[in-house]
CSV table of C-alpha atoms and ligand atoms in Angstrom, one decimal:
chain,number,residue,atom,x,y,z
A,1,MET,CA,111.8,137.6,80.6
A,2,THR,CA,112.5,137.1,84.3
A,3,ILE,CA,110.6,134.1,85.6
A,4,ARG,CA,111.9,133.8,89.2
A,5,VAL,CA,113.2,136.6,91.4
A,6,VAL,CA,115.3,135.2,94.2
A,7,LEU,CA,116.8,137.3,97.1
A,8,ASP,CA,119.7,136.1,99.2
A,9,GLU,CA,119.4,135.7,103.0
A,10,THR,CA,121.0,139.0,103.8
A,11,GLU,CA,117.9,140.5,102.2
A,12,ILE,CA,115.4,139.0,104.7
A,13,PRO,CA,113.7,142.0,106.2
A,14,THR,CA,115.2,143.3,109.4
A,15,HIS,CA,111.8,144.8,110.6
A,16,TRP,CA,108.2,143.9,110.4
A,17,TYR,CA,105.8,146.6,109.2
A,18,ASN,CA,103.1,147.5,111.7
A,19,ILE,CA,100.0,148.9,109.9
A,20,LEU,CA,98.6,150.1,113.2
A,21,ALA,CA,100.8,153.2,112.7
A,22,ASP,CA,99.0,154.1,109.5
A,23,LEU,CA,95.3,153.2,110.1
A,24,PRO,CA,92.8,155.8,109.0
A,25,SER,CA,91.1,155.5,112.5
A,26,PRO,CA,92.0,153.8,115.8
A,27,LEU,CA,91.4,150.1,116.1
A,28,PRO,CA,88.4,149.4,118.5
A,29,PRO,CA,89.9,147.6,121.5
A,30,PRO,CA,89.1,144.0,122.6
A,31,LEU,CA,86.3,144.0,125.2
A,32,GLY,CA,85.5,141.7,128.1
A,33,PRO,CA,82.0,140.2,128.6
A,34,ASP,CA,81.2,143.3,130.7
A,35,GLY,CA,81.7,145.5,127.7
A,36,GLN,CA,84.8,147.1,129.1
A,37,PRO,CA,88.3,147.0,127.4
A,38,VAL,CA,90.2,143.8,128.5
A,39,SER,CA,93.0,144.6,130.9
A,40,PRO,CA,96.5,143.5,129.8
A,41,ASP,CA,96.7,141.5,133.1
A,42,LYS,CA,94.0,139.2,131.9
A,43,MET,CA,95.7,138.7,128.5
A,44,LEU,CA,99.0,137.9,130.3
A,45,ALA,CA,97.4,134.7,131.6
A,46,ILE,CA,97.2,133.6,127.9
A,47,PHE,CA,100.0,135.3,126.0
A,48,PRO,CA,103.5,136.3,127.2
A,49,GLY,CA,104.5,140.0,127.6
A,50,PRO,CA,106.6,140.4,124.4
A,51,ILE,CA,103.7,139.1,122.3
A,52,LEU,CA,101.2,141.4,124.0
A,53,GLU,CA,103.6,144.4,123.4
A,54,GLN,CA,103.6,143.7,119.7
A,55,GLU,CA,99.8,143.1,119.7
A,56,MET,CA,99.3,146.7,121.1
A,57,SER,CA,102.3,148.5,119.6
A,58,SER,CA,101.8,151.5,117.3
A,59,GLU,CA,105.4,151.7,116.3
A,60,ARG,CA,105.6,151.5,112.5
A,61,TRP,CA,108.7,149.3,112.3
A,62,ILE,CA,109.3,146.4,114.8
A,63,PRO,CA,112.7,144.7,114.7
A,64,ILE,CA,112.9,141.0,113.8
A,65,PRO,CA,115.1,139.3,116.4
A,66,ASP,CA,118.3,137.8,114.8
A,67,GLU,CA,117.4,134.3,116.1
A,68,VAL,CA,114.1,134.6,114.2
A,69,ARG,CA,115.8,135.8,111.0
A,70,LYS,CA,118.2,132.8,111.3
A,71,VAL,CA,115.3,130.4,111.3
A,72,TYR,CA,113.5,132.3,108.6
A,73,ALA,CA,116.7,131.8,106.5
A,74,LEU,CA,115.9,128.0,106.4
A,75,TRP,CA,113.4,128.9,103.6
A,76,ARG,CA,113.2,132.7,103.3
A,77,PRO,CA,113.3,134.9,101.3
A,78,SER,CA,110.7,133.0,99.3
A,79,PRO,CA,110.7,133.4,95.5
A,80,LEU,CA,108.6,135.8,93.5
A,81,CYS,CA,107.6,134.0,90.3
A,82,ARG,CA,106.1,135.1,87.0
A,83,ALA,CA,103.3,132.8,85.9
A,84,ALA,CA,104.2,133.3,82.3
A,85,ARG,CA,102.9,129.9,81.2
A,86,LEU,CA,99.5,130.7,82.9
A,87,GLU,CA,99.4,134.1,81.1
A,88,ALA,CA,100.0,132.3,77.8
A,89,MET,CA,97.3,129.7,78.6
A,90,LEU,CA,94.8,132.4,79.3
A,91,GLY,CA,95.9,134.6,76.4
A,92,THR,CA,96.0,137.7,78.7
A,93,PRO,CA,98.0,140.8,78.3
A,94,ALA,CA,98.3,141.0,82.1
A,95,LYS,CA,101.5,140.1,83.9
A,96,ILE,CA,100.8,137.6,86.6
A,97,PHE,CA,103.2,137.2,89.6
A,98,TYR,CA,103.0,135.1,92.7
A,99,LYS,CA,104.9,134.8,96.0
A,100,TYR,CA,105.4,131.1,96.8
A,101,GLU,CA,105.0,130.5,100.6
A,102,GLY,CA,104.8,126.7,100.1
A,103,VAL,CA,108.7,126.5,100.4
A,104,SER,CA,108.5,126.5,104.2
A,105,PRO,CA,109.0,123.2,105.9
A,106,ALA,CA,105.4,123.0,106.9
A,107,GLY,CA,104.3,124.0,103.4
A,108,SER,CA,102.5,127.3,104.0
A,109,HIS,CA,103.0,130.9,105.3
A,110,LYS,CA,102.0,129.9,108.8
A,111,PRO,CA,105.6,129.3,110.1
A,112,ASN,CA,106.3,133.1,109.5
A,113,SER,CA,104.4,133.7,112.7
A,114,ALA,CA,104.8,130.4,114.5
A,115,VAL,CA,108.6,131.0,114.6
A,116,PRO,CA,108.6,134.4,116.3
A,117,GLN,CA,105.7,133.3,118.6
A,118,ALA,CA,107.8,130.3,119.8
A,119,TYR,CA,110.9,132.5,120.2
A,120,LEU,CA,109.2,135.4,122.1
A,121,ASN,CA,107.6,132.8,124.4
A,122,LYS,CA,111.0,131.2,125.0
A,123,ILE,CA,112.7,134.4,126.0
A,124,ALA,CA,109.7,135.3,128.2
A,125,GLY,CA,110.2,132.1,130.2
A,126,THR,CA,107.3,130.1,128.9
A,127,LYS,CA,107.8,126.4,129.5
A,128,ARG,CA,105.3,125.0,127.1
A,129,LEU,CA,102.8,126.0,124.3
A,130,VAL,CA,99.3,124.9,123.6
A,131,THR,CA,97.2,125.5,120.5
A,132,GLU,CA,94.4,124.1,118.4
A,133,THR,CA,94.3,123.0,114.9
A,134,GLY,CA,91.7,121.9,112.4
A,135,ALA,CA,93.2,120.2,109.4
A,136,GLY,CA,96.7,120.7,110.8
A,137,GLN,CA,98.4,123.6,109.0
A,138,TRP,CA,98.8,125.8,112.0
A,139,GLY,CA,99.5,122.9,114.4
A,140,SER,CA,102.3,121.6,112.2
A,141,SER,CA,103.8,125.1,111.9
A,142,LEU,CA,103.8,125.6,115.7
A,143,ALA,CA,105.2,122.0,116.2
A,144,LEU,CA,108.1,122.9,114.0
A,145,ALA,CA,108.7,126.2,115.7
A,146,GLY,CA,108.5,124.8,119.2
A,147,GLN,CA,111.0,122.1,118.3
A,148,LEU,CA,113.5,124.6,116.9
A,149,PHE,CA,113.4,126.7,120.1
A,150,GLY,CA,113.2,123.8,122.5
A,151,LEU,CA,109.6,124.4,123.7
A,152,PRO,CA,107.2,121.4,124.1
A,153,VAL,CA,104.0,121.9,122.2
A,154,ARG,CA,100.6,120.3,122.8
A,155,VAL,CA,98.1,120.5,119.9
A,156,PHE,CA,94.3,120.0,120.4
A,157,MET,CA,93.4,118.6,117.0
A,158,VAL,CA,89.7,118.5,116.0
A,159,LYS,CA,88.8,114.8,116.4
A,160,VAL,CA,87.4,114.2,112.9
A,161,SER,CA,90.6,115.6,111.3
A,162,TYR,CA,92.7,113.6,113.7
A,163,GLN,CA,91.0,110.5,112.4
A,164,GLN,CA,90.7,111.5,108.7
A,165,LYS,CA,93.9,113.4,108.1
A,166,PRO,CA,96.8,111.3,109.6
A,167,TYR,CA,99.6,112.9,107.6
A,168,ARG,CA,99.6,116.4,109.2
A,169,ARG,CA,99.2,114.7,112.6
A,170,LEU,CA,102.3,112.6,111.7
A,171,MET,CA,104.2,115.8,110.7
A,172,MET,CA,103.4,117.3,114.1
A,173,GLN,CA,104.6,114.1,115.8
A,174,THR,CA,107.7,114.0,113.7
A,175,TRP,CA,108.5,117.5,115.0
A,176,GLY,CA,107.9,116.3,118.6
A,177,ALA,CA,104.5,117.7,119.4
A,178,ASP,CA,102.0,116.0,121.6
A,179,VAL,CA,98.8,115.8,119.5
A,180,VAL,CA,95.5,114.9,121.1
A,181,ALA,CA,92.1,114.4,119.6
A,182,SER,CA,89.7,117.1,120.8
A,183,PRO,CA,87.3,117.0,122.7
A,184,THR,CA,89.6,115.3,125.3
A,185,HIS,CA,89.3,114.3,129.0
A,186,LEU,CA,92.2,116.6,129.7
A,187,THR,CA,90.1,119.8,130.2
A,188,GLN,CA,86.9,120.7,132.0
A,189,ALA,CA,85.5,122.0,128.6
A,190,GLY,CA,86.3,118.7,126.9
A,191,ARG,CA,85.0,116.5,129.8
A,192,GLU,CA,81.6,118.4,129.9
A,193,ILE,CA,81.1,117.8,126.1
A,194,LEU,CA,82.1,114.1,126.3
A,195,ALA,CA,79.8,113.5,129.3
A,196,LYS,CA,76.9,114.7,127.2
A,197,GLU,CA,78.0,113.3,123.9
A,198,PRO,CA,80.8,110.7,124.0
A,199,ASP,CA,81.1,110.6,120.2
A,200,ASN,CA,81.3,114.3,119.6
A,201,PRO,CA,83.5,114.8,116.5
A,202,GLY,CA,85.0,118.1,117.8
A,203,SER,CA,85.2,121.6,116.2
A,204,LEU,CA,87.7,124.4,116.1
A,205,GLY,CA,85.6,126.3,118.7
A,206,ILE,CA,85.8,123.4,121.2
A,207,ALA,CA,89.6,122.9,120.5
A,208,ILE,CA,90.2,126.7,121.1
A,209,SER,CA,88.3,126.4,124.4
A,210,GLU,CA,90.4,123.4,125.5
A,211,ALA,CA,93.7,125.1,124.6
A,212,VAL,CA,92.8,128.4,126.3
A,213,GLU,CA,91.6,126.6,129.4
A,214,GLU,CA,94.9,124.7,129.6
A,215,ALA,CA,97.0,127.9,129.1
A,216,VAL,CA,95.1,129.6,132.0
A,217,THR,CA,95.2,126.7,134.4
A,218,VAL,CA,98.6,125.0,133.8
A,219,PRO,CA,101.6,127.1,135.2
A,220,GLY,CA,104.2,127.9,132.6
A,221,THR,CA,101.9,127.2,129.7
A,222,LYS,CA,100.9,129.8,127.1
A,223,TYR,CA,98.5,129.8,124.1
A,224,ALA,CA,99.4,130.6,120.5
A,225,LEU,CA,97.0,131.6,117.7
A,226,GLY,CA,97.8,131.3,114.0
A,227,SER,CA,95.8,134.1,112.5
A,228,VAL,CA,93.4,137.0,113.2
A,229,LEU,CA,95.4,138.8,115.9
A,230,ASN,CA,97.5,142.0,115.2
A,231,HIS,CA,100.8,140.3,116.0
A,232,VAL,CA,100.2,137.5,113.6
A,233,LEU,CA,99.5,139.8,110.7
A,234,LEU,CA,102.6,141.8,111.8
A,235,HIS,CA,104.8,138.8,111.5
A,236,GLN,CA,103.4,137.9,108.1
A,237,THR,CA,104.5,141.2,106.6
A,238,VAL,CA,107.8,139.6,105.7
A,239,ILE,CA,105.9,138.3,102.6
A,240,GLY,CA,104.9,141.7,101.3
A,241,LEU,CA,108.2,143.4,102.3
A,242,GLU,CA,110.2,140.8,100.4
A,243,ALA,CA,107.8,141.1,97.4
A,244,LYS,CA,108.4,144.9,97.3
A,245,LYS,CA,112.1,144.4,96.9
A,246,GLN,CA,111.5,141.7,94.3
A,247,PHE,CA,109.2,144.0,92.3
A,248,GLU,CA,111.8,146.8,92.6
A,249,LYS,CA,114.4,144.5,91.0
A,250,LEU,CA,112.0,144.0,88.1
A,251,GLY,CA,111.2,147.7,87.8
A,252,LEU,CA,107.5,146.9,88.2
A,253,TYR,CA,104.7,147.6,90.8
A,254,PRO,CA,101.5,145.7,91.2
A,255,ASP,CA,98.1,147.1,90.1
A,256,VAL,CA,96.1,144.5,92.0
A,257,ILE,CA,97.0,142.2,94.9
A,258,PHE,CA,94.9,139.1,95.6
A,259,ALA,CA,95.2,136.7,98.6
A,260,PRO,CA,92.9,134.1,100.1
A,261,CYS,CA,91.4,135.3,103.4
A,262,GLY,CA,90.4,133.2,106.3
A,263,GLY,CA,91.5,135.1,109.4
A,264,GLY,CA,93.4,137.5,107.2
A,265,SER,CA,97.1,136.7,108.0
A,266,ASN,CA,98.5,135.9,104.6
A,267,PHE,CA,96.3,138.6,103.0
A,268,GLY,CA,97.5,141.2,105.5
A,269,GLY,CA,101.1,140.0,105.2
A,270,ALA,CA,101.1,140.3,101.4
A,271,ALA,CA,99.1,143.5,101.1
A,272,PHE,CA,100.0,145.8,104.1
A,273,PRO,CA,103.6,146.7,103.0
A,274,PHE,CA,102.1,148.0,99.7
A,275,LEU,CA,99.3,149.8,101.5
A,276,ALA,CA,102.1,151.5,103.5
A,277,ASP,CA,103.2,153.1,100.2
A,278,LYS,CA,99.7,154.3,99.6
A,279,ALA,CA,99.5,155.8,103.1
A,280,ALA,CA,102.8,157.5,102.5
A,281,GLY,CA,101.4,159.1,99.3
A,282,ASP,CA,103.7,157.1,96.9
A,283,ALA,CA,102.4,157.8,93.3
A,284,ARG,CA,103.0,154.2,92.2
A,285,ALA,CA,100.4,152.9,94.8
A,286,LYS,CA,97.8,155.6,94.0
A,287,ASN,CA,95.5,153.2,92.2
A,288,LEU,CA,96.6,150.0,93.9
A,289,ARG,CA,93.7,147.6,94.7
A,290,CYS,CA,94.1,144.9,97.4
A,291,VAL,CA,91.4,142.1,97.2
A,292,ALA,CA,90.8,139.6,99.9
A,293,VAL,CA,89.3,136.4,98.5
A,294,GLU,CA,86.9,134.3,100.6
A,295,PRO,CA,84.6,131.2,100.0
A,296,ALA,CA,81.1,131.9,98.8
A,297,SER,CA,79.9,129.5,101.6
A,298,CYS,CA,81.7,131.4,104.4
A,299,PRO,CA,81.6,135.0,103.1
A,300,THR,CA,82.7,136.9,106.2
A,301,LEU,CA,83.6,140.3,104.6
A,302,THR,CA,81.2,140.3,101.7
A,303,ARG,CA,78.1,139.2,103.6
A,304,GLY,CA,78.9,139.6,107.3
A,305,VAL,CA,78.3,142.5,109.7
A,306,TYR,CA,80.9,144.8,111.3
A,307,ALA,CA,80.2,144.2,115.0
A,308,TYR,CA,81.8,143.0,118.3
A,309,ASP,CA,81.8,139.2,118.5
A,310,TYR,CA,83.6,136.3,120.2
A,311,GLY,CA,86.7,134.8,118.4
A,312,ASP,CA,85.6,131.2,119.3
A,313,ALA,CA,82.4,129.2,119.1
A,314,THR,CA,81.8,128.9,122.8
A,315,GLY,CA,82.3,132.5,123.8
A,316,TYR,CA,85.6,132.0,125.8
A,317,THR,CA,87.7,134.7,124.1
A,318,PRO,CA,87.5,138.5,124.4
A,319,LEU,CA,85.1,140.3,122.0
A,320,MET,CA,86.7,141.8,118.9
A,321,LYS,CA,85.2,144.3,116.5
A,322,MET,CA,85.3,142.5,113.2
A,323,TYR,CA,83.3,141.4,110.2
A,324,THR,CA,81.5,138.3,111.5
A,325,LEU,CA,78.9,135.7,110.4
A,326,GLY,CA,78.2,135.1,114.1
A,327,HIS,CA,80.4,133.0,116.5
A,328,ASP,CA,78.1,130.0,116.4
A,329,PHE,CA,77.8,129.9,112.6
A,330,MET,CA,79.0,126.5,111.4
A,331,PRO,CA,80.4,126.9,107.9
A,332,PRO,CA,79.7,124.1,105.3
A,333,GLY,CA,82.4,121.5,105.1
A,334,ILE,CA,84.4,122.9,102.2
A,335,HIS,CA,88.0,121.6,101.6
A,336,ALA,CA,89.6,125.0,102.3
A,337,GLY,CA,89.6,124.4,106.0
A,338,GLY,CA,91.8,127.4,106.7
A,339,LEU,CA,89.0,129.7,105.3
A,340,ARG,CA,86.2,128.2,107.5
A,341,TYR,CA,86.2,130.9,110.1
A,342,HIS,CA,83.2,133.0,111.2
A,343,GLY,CA,85.2,136.2,111.8
A,344,ASP,CA,88.2,138.1,110.4
A,345,SER,CA,91.2,140.0,111.6
A,346,PRO,CA,90.1,143.3,113.3
A,347,ILE,CA,92.6,145.2,111.2
A,348,VAL,CA,91.5,143.7,107.9
A,349,SER,CA,87.9,144.4,109.0
A,350,LEU,CA,88.6,148.1,109.7
A,351,LEU,CA,90.4,148.5,106.3
A,352,TYR,CA,87.4,146.9,104.6
A,353,HIS,CA,84.9,149.0,106.5
A,354,GLU,CA,86.9,152.2,105.5
A,355,LYS,CA,86.9,151.0,101.8
A,356,LEU,CA,90.7,150.8,101.7
A,357,ILE,CA,90.6,147.2,100.6
A,358,GLU,CA,88.1,145.1,98.6
A,359,ALA,CA,86.8,141.6,99.0
A,360,VAL,CA,85.3,139.0,96.7
A,361,ALA,CA,83.7,135.6,97.3
A,362,VAL,CA,84.2,132.6,95.0
A,363,PRO,CA,82.4,129.2,94.9
A,364,GLN,CA,84.3,126.0,95.7
A,365,VAL,CA,84.3,124.1,92.3
A,366,ALA,CA,85.6,127.2,90.5
A,367,THR,CA,88.5,127.4,92.9
A,368,PHE,CA,89.6,123.9,92.2
A,369,GLU,CA,89.2,124.5,88.4
A,370,ALA,CA,91.6,127.4,88.9
A,371,GLY,CA,94.0,125.4,91.0
A,372,VAL,CA,94.2,122.6,88.4
A,373,MET,CA,94.7,125.1,85.6
A,374,PHE,CA,97.6,126.7,87.7
A,375,ALA,CA,99.1,123.3,88.4
A,376,ARG,CA,99.0,122.3,84.7
A,377,ALA,CA,100.6,125.6,83.6
A,378,GLU,CA,103.1,126.3,86.4
A,379,GLY,CA,103.7,122.9,88.1
A,380,ILE,CA,102.9,123.7,91.7
A,381,ILE,CA,99.8,122.1,93.2
A,382,PRO,CA,98.2,124.8,95.4
A,383,ALA,CA,96.5,124.3,98.7
A,384,PRO,CA,92.7,124.6,98.5
A,385,GLU,CA,92.8,127.9,100.3
A,386,SER,CA,95.4,129.3,97.8
A,387,CYS,CA,93.1,128.2,95.0
A,388,HIS,CA,90.7,131.0,96.0
A,389,GLY,CA,93.4,133.7,95.3
A,390,ILE,CA,94.2,132.0,92.0
A,391,ARG,CA,90.6,132.0,91.0
A,392,ALA,CA,90.2,135.7,91.5
A,393,THR,CA,93.5,136.4,89.8
A,394,ILE,CA,92.5,134.4,86.7
A,395,ASP,CA,89.1,136.2,86.6
A,396,GLU,CA,91.0,139.6,86.6
A,397,ALA,CA,93.4,138.3,84.0
A,398,LEU,CA,90.5,137.4,81.8
A,399,ARG,CA,88.9,140.9,82.3
A,400,CYS,CA,92.3,142.3,81.2
A,401,LYS,CA,92.1,140.1,78.1
A,402,ALA,CA,88.7,141.6,77.3
A,403,SER,CA,89.8,145.2,77.8
A,404,GLY,CA,93.3,144.8,76.5
A,405,GLU,CA,94.8,146.3,79.7
A,406,PRO,CA,98.4,144.9,80.5
A,407,LYS,CA,97.9,145.1,84.3
A,408,VAL,CA,100.4,143.7,86.8
A,409,LEU,CA,98.6,141.2,89.0
A,410,PHE,CA,100.2,139.8,92.2
A,411,PHE,CA,98.8,137.0,94.3
A,412,ASN,CA,100.1,135.2,97.4
A,413,LEU,CA,100.4,131.4,96.9
A,414,SER,CA,100.0,130.7,100.6
A,415,GLY,CA,100.8,127.0,100.5
A,416,HIS,CA,101.0,123.8,98.6
A,417,GLY,CA,98.3,121.2,98.4
A,418,HIS,CA,100.3,118.0,98.9
A,419,PHE,CA,98.3,117.0,101.9
A,420,ASP,CA,95.0,117.9,100.3
A,421,LEU,CA,95.0,115.6,97.3
A,422,SER,CA,91.9,113.8,98.5
A,423,ALA,CA,90.1,117.1,97.9
A,424,TYR,CA,91.5,117.1,94.3
A,425,GLU,CA,90.3,113.5,94.0
A,426,SER,CA,86.7,114.6,94.9
A,427,TYR,CA,87.0,117.4,92.3
A,428,PHE,CA,88.2,115.0,89.5
A,429,ALA,CA,85.4,112.6,90.5
A,430,GLY,CA,82.8,115.4,90.1
A,431,LYS,CA,81.9,115.0,93.7
A,432,LEU,CA,82.7,118.5,94.9
A,433,GLU,CA,79.8,120.6,95.8
A,434,ASP,CA,79.1,124.3,95.5
A,435,PHE,CA,77.4,125.1,98.8
A,436,ALA,CA,74.8,127.9,98.4
A,437,TYR,CA,75.2,130.9,100.7
A,438,PRO,CA,73.7,129.6,104.0
A,439,ARG,CA,71.5,132.7,104.5
A,440,GLU,CA,69.3,131.2,107.2
A,441,ALA,CA,72.1,129.8,109.3
A,442,VAL,CA,73.9,133.1,109.1
A,443,GLU,CA,70.7,135.0,110.1
A,444,ALA,CA,70.2,132.6,113.0
A,445,SER,CA,73.8,133.0,114.2
A,446,LEU,CA,73.8,136.8,113.8
A,447,ALA,CA,70.7,136.9,116.1
A,448,HIS,CA,73.1,135.7,118.9
A,449,LEU,CA,75.7,138.4,118.6
A,450,PRO,CA,76.7,139.7,122.1
A,451,LYS,CA,75.1,143.0,122.8
A,452,VAL,CA,78.0,145.3,123.5
A,453,GLY,CA,80.0,148.1,121.9
B,501,PLP,C1,95.6,128.9,107.2
B,501,PLP,C2,95.8,129.1,105.8
B,501,PLP,C3,95.1,130.2,105.1
B,501,PLP,C4,94.1,131.1,105.7
B,501,PLP,O1,94.5,131.8,106.9
B,501,PLP,P1,94.8,133.3,106.8
B,501,PLP,O2,95.1,133.7,108.2
B,501,PLP,O3,93.6,134.0,106.3
B,501,PLP,O4,96.0,133.5,105.9
B,501,PLP,C5,95.3,130.3,103.7
B,501,PLP,N1,96.2,129.5,103.1
B,501,PLP,C6,96.8,128.5,103.7
B,501,PLP,C7,97.7,127.6,102.9
B,501,PLP,C8,96.7,128.3,105.1
B,501,PLP,O5,97.3,127.3,105.7
């Protein structure tokens, strides 16, 4: 039995797959506050031309620059592994495979997009990048990528995380980034908040506002985002493209694909290349199911509405048509920080609305139970976000056990949990909570949806 399928670096994909070429209906455009589509000029103040081109392209295949493939080769192709010991532990006839993205230097899939974003900014003449980060997964990935292409990076890190999670901050500093605790006195947005509330602990919404403000006001500075947008999902398709080659070597094809879903980038990256087969009428993909897995306490796809909403908490960004819980919805403090987002990728949202993909929501304690089971069977300690995908995969494997179906299950192990062990500590101490679905908070927030589109 093959346990680990490894490709060599010549097999790193040469092109990203752009699902915009195969969507069942056109993607609704981003809108300005006046309800009109945002002009590319306005976007150019924030993102460089080559990134905006990718954001709006409908070419099916987009070349991966050689310089990006060379950096990808530091850890890609990532392995596809068979979780045979987990199968045995569960007593399931299902075959369980996972793609391990924790092999990147930052420990997650996020460098797959940070690297091309830094490169495309560099060739467009950008002098400096700014971004925001919560727990630090995206900030550390961009710090790494900026360092590799000689671009200074400033990271607005949410203040409570800055104080409570020193290790990812130190990773960013090791890779040369300037990390500041948001809200700061460096921006108008930050100063206004601090004037009212000097001890404000910060939030992702505030950090986004600070980073975007700096990109717009400081010459030579551009902003980089780690999920949600079309170009980010495009970059992440290296995951699924490699996985397809790896499944081909095994002579297998997945029946069900699972991935954790916050903004949708690792889910899209893993699933879209397989959905391309479905769009092309490939018989193997006829009954393929792709399942986005989200937290029960922040259930954007399964309980949100499909509407135009802001991408940030303060209403600074363009409006995007997406599943949303409302831009001022504050999700409960679960440990899977990467899944605490009120919205979702517009592409993932459209596919879900058209019933081409599925979604499921899982409660926090059950995700850690699944993560610990996985670590004990397979060795790797998964990130709390990744535990969501593992939970849903285990549940499907147990259904296969009941029905006797030997399905091929594939999940994306989006990152390792080495910097999240305090969350595991809470789980072992019995202190982890299952937050109930915050119905009233969501209803209150949805009442504030902008009235456009
Ligand atoms: C950021 C993150 C996620 C969630 O983001 P997506 O854009 O939905 O992929 C999932 N897993 C890990 C390890 C992350 O760092």
